[in-house]
Coordinates of C-alpha atoms and ligand atoms in Angstrom, one line a residue:
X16 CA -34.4 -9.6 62.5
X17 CA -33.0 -9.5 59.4
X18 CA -29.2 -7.9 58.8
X19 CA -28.5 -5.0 57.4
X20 CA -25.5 -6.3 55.6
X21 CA -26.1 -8.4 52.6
X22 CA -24.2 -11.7 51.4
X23 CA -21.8 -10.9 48.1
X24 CA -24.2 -12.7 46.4
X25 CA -27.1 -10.9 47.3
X26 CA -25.6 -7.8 46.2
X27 CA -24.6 -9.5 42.9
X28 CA -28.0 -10.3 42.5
X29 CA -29.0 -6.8 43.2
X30 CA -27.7 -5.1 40.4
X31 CA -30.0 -6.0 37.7
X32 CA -32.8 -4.9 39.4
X33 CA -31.2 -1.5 39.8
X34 CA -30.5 -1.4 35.5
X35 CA -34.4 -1.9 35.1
X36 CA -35.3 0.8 37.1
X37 CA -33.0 3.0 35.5
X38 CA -34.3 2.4 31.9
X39 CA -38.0 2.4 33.2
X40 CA -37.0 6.4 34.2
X41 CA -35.1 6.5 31.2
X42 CA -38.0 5.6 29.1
X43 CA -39.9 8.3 31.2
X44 CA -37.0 10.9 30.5
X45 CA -37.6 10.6 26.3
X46 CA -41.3 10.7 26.8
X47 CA -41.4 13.8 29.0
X48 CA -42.9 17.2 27.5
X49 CA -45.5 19.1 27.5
X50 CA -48.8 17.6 26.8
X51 CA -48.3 14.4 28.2
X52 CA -50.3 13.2 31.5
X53 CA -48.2 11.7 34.6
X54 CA -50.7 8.2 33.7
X55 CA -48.8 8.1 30.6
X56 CA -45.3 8.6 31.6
X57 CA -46.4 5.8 34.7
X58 CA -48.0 3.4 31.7
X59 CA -44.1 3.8 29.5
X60 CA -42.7 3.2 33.3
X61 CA -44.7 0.1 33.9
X62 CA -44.1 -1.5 29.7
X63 CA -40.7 -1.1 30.4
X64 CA -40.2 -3.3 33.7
X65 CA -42.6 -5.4 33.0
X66 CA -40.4 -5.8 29.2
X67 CA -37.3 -6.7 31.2
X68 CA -39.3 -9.1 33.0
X69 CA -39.8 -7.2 36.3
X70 CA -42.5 -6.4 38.2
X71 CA -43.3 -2.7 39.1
X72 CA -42.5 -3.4 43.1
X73 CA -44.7 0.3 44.3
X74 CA -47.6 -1.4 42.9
X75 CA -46.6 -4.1 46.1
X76 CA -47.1 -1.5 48.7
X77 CA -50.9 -1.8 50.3
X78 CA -52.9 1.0 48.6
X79 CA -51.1 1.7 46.0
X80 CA -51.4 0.2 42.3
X81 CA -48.8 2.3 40.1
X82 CA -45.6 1.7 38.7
X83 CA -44.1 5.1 39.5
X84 CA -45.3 8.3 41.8
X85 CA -45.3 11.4 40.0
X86 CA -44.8 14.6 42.2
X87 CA -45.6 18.3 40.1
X88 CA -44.5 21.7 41.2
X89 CA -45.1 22.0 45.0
X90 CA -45.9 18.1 45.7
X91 CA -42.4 16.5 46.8
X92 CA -42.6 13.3 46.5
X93 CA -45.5 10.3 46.9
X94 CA -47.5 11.9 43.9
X95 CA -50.1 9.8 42.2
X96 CA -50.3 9.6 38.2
X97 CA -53.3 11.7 37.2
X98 CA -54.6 13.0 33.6
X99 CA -53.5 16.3 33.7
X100 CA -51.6 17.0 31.1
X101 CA -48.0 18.7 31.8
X102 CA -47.6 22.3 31.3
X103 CA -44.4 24.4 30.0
X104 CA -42.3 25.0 33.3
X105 CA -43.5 22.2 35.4
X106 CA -41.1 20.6 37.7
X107 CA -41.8 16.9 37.7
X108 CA -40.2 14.1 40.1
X109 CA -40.6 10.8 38.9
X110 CA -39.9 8.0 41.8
X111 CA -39.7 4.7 40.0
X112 CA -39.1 0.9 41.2
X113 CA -39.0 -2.6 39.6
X114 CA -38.2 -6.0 41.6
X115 CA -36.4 -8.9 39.2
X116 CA -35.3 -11.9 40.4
X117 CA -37.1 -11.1 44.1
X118 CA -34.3 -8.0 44.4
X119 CA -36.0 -4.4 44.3
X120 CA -34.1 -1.2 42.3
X121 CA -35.5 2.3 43.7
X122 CA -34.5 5.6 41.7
X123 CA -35.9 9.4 41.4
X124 CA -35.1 11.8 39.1
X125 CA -36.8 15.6 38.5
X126 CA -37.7 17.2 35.2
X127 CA -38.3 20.2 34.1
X128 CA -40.5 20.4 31.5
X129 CA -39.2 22.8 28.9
X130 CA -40.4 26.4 28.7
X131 CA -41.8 28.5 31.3
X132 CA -41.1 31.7 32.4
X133 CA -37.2 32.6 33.4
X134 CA -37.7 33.2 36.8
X135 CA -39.8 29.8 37.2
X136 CA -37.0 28.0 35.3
X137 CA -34.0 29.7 37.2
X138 CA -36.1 28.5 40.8
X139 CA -36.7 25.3 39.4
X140 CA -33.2 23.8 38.1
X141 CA -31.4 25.9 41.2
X142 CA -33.8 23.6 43.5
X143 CA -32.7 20.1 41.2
X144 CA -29.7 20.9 40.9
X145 CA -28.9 21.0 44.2
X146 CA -30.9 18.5 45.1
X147 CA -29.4 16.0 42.7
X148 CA -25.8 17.3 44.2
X149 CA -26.3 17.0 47.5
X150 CA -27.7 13.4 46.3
X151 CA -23.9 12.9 44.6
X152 CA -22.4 13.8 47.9
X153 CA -23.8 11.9 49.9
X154 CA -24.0 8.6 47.8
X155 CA -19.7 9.4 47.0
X156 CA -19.4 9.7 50.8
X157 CA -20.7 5.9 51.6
X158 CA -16.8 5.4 50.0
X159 CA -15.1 6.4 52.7
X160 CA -17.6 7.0 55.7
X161 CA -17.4 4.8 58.8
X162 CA -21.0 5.3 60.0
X163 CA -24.2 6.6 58.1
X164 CA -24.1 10.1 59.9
X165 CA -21.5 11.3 57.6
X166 CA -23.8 10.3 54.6
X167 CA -27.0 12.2 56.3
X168 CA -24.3 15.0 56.8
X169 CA -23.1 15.3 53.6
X170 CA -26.2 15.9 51.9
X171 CA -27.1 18.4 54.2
X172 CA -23.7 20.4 54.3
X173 CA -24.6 20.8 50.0
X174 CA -27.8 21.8 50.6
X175 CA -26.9 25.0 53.5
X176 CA -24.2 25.9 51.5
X177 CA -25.9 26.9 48.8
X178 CA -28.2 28.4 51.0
X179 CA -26.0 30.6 52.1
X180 CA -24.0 31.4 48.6
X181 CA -27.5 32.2 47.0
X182 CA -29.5 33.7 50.4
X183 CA -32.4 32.1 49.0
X184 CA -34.3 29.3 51.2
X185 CA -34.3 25.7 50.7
X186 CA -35.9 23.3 53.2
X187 CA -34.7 19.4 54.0
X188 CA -38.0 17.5 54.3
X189 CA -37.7 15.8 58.0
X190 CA -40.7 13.2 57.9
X191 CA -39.2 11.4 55.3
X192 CA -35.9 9.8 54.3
X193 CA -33.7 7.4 52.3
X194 CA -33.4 3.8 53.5
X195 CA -31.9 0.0 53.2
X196 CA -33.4 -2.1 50.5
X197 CA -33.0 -5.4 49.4
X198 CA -36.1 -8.0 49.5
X199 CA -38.3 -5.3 50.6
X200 CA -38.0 -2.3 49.2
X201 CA -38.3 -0.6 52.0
X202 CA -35.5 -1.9 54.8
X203 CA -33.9 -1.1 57.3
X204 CA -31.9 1.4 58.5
X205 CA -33.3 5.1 57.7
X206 CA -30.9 7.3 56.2
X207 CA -32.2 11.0 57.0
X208 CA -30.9 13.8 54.7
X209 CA -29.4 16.1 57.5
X210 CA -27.2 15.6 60.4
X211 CA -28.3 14.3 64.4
X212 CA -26.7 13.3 67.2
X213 CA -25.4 9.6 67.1
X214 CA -23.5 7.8 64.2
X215 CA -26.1 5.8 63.1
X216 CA -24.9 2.0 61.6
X217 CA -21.6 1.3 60.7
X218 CA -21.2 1.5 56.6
X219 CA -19.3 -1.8 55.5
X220 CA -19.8 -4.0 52.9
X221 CA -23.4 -5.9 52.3
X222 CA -24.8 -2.2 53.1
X223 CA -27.5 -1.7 50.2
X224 CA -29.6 1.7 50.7
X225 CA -31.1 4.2 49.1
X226 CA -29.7 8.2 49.0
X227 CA -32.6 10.5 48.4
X228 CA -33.1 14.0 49.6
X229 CA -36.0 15.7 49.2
X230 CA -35.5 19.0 48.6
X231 CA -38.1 22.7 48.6
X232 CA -37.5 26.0 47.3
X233 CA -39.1 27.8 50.6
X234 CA -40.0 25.9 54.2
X235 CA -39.7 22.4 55.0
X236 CA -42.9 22.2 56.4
X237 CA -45.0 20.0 53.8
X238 CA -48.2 18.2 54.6
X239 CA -49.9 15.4 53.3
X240 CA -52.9 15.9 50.2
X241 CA -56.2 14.3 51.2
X242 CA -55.8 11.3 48.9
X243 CA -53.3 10.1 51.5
X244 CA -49.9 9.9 49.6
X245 CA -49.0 13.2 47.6
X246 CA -46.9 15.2 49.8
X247 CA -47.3 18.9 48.7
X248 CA -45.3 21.7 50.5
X249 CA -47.5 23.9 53.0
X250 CA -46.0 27.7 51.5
X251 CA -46.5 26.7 47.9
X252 CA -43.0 26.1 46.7
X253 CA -41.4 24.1 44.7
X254 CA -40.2 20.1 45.7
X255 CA -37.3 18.1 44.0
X256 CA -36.5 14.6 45.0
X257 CA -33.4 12.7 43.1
X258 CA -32.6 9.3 44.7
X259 CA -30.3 6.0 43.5
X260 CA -29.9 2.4 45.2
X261 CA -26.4 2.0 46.1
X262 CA -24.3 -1.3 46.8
X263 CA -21.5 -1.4 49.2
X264 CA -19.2 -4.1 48.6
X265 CA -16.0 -5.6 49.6
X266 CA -14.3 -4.2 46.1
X267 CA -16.2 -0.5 46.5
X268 CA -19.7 1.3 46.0
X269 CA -22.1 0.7 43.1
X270 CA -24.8 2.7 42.0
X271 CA -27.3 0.0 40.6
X272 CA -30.1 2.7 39.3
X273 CA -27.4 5.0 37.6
X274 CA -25.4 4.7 33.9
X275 CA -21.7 2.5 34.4
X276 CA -22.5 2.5 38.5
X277 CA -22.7 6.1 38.6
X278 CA -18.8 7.0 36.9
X279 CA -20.3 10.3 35.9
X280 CA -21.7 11.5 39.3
X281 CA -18.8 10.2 41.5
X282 CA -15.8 11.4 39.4
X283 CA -15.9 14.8 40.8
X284 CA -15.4 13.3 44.4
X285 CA -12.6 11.3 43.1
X286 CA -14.9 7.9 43.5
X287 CA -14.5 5.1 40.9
X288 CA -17.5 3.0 40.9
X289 CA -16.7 -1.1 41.1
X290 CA -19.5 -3.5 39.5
X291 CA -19.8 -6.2 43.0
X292 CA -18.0 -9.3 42.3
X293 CA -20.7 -12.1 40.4
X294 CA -23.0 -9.2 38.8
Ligands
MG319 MG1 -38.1 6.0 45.4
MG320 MG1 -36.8 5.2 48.1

């Protein structure tokens, strides 16, 4: 089996995949607005890795032949591209990947497309912004944690808190969960987005894995639509998913997927992102 911990070099080599992704969602983010259909924002998603000489690595998973999924309103994540065009107040997660140079690059982000009513847009960027906090935390955590509980931890501890400040639900998906990547896409080990028992792996350099809560407005209980992917929340509320491909190296953590390694997101935890030695 292969190791969890990557060579320096591999990491190195990691990194431009992760820039790819992030202008394929970046691409995504200028083009998204009402009117536009999720198969055009996945067409802008797949022009853009395939510009930078990528290859749009979801399209490598058996069964499925797009670039990004696109998850509205109360589907989570795992949401397929369709022609429906997007309405004023719909919260859209856009899950992108791209592979370059045989290295993969994973990254999420929600949207709220602008309007709506101000009840639907209060719910909506309360449920992303906490998601993409929570996402912050635990990403700034791989820093200084010893094992991967801390991470899984420190995503949930932002998500119950604000819980409890607002006394208004929010519900961790459980079935799903952030993991390694490298190769694959998809490696091991899992990261889960709230704390067990056990400490899980032992964070250390060569560690490359994706952070990505997945986050509801009500229950956690989600089930699975019919065309086998989209996974739609079973009491109707809302889903947000933000995620990021991290590199742990022997100089610090990276965030491949985000702008300057992720400076902006980290600095409130006192984290300075280092680019991996060779990138
Ligand atoms: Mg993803
Ligand atoms: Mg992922």
């Amino acid at each position: 089996m292969r190791s969890i911990y990557k060579r320096p070099e591999d990491i190195a080599a990691m990194v431009p995949a992760g820039e790819l992704t992030r202008k394929a969602l970046d691409a995504v983010e200028a083009a998204i607005r009402s009117g536009i259909t999720t198969l055009e924002l996945d067409a802008i998603a797949e022009e853009t890795v395939r510009a930078g000489g990528g290859i749009p690595n979801f399209a490598l998973v058996p069964g499925y032949r797009h670039t990004v999924c696109a998850s509205v309103n109360d589907a989570v994540v795992h949401g397929i591209p369709n022609r429906r065009p997007l309405e004023p107040g719909d919260l859209v997660s856009i899950d992108a990947g791209a592979k370059l140079g045989g290295w993969n690059g994973d990254s999420a982000r929600t949207f709220l497309v602008p309007g709506g009513s101000p009840e639907r847009i209060a719910e909506a960027t309360r449920l992303s912004d906490v998601t993409k906090a929570s996402m912050w935390a635990g990403i700034a955590k791989l820093a200084s944690a010893k094992h991967l509980s801390e991470v899984s931890g420190a995503i949930e501890d932002v998500i119950v808190a604000r819980e409890d400040e607002d006394g208004l639900p929010l519900g961790i998906l459980e079935e799903y969960a952030g993991h390694g990547i490298g190769r694959d896409m998809h490696e091991a080990p899992e990261i889960l987005n709230y704390r067990t028992r056990g400490r899980g792996p032992v964070v250390k350099p060569g560690l490359c894995v994706c952070i990505e809560p997945m986050v509801t407005s009500g229950s956690e209980e989600v089930g699975e639509d019919l065309d086998g992917w989209t996974v739609r929340t079973l009491d109707g509320s809302l889903g947000a998913h933000w995620e990021h491909t991290v590199l742990v190296h022997r100089d610090g953590i990276w965030v491949s997927t985000a702008p300057e390694g992720g400076r902006e997101g980290l600095a409130p935890f006192g984290v300075v992102p280092v680019l991996p030695a060779g990138a």
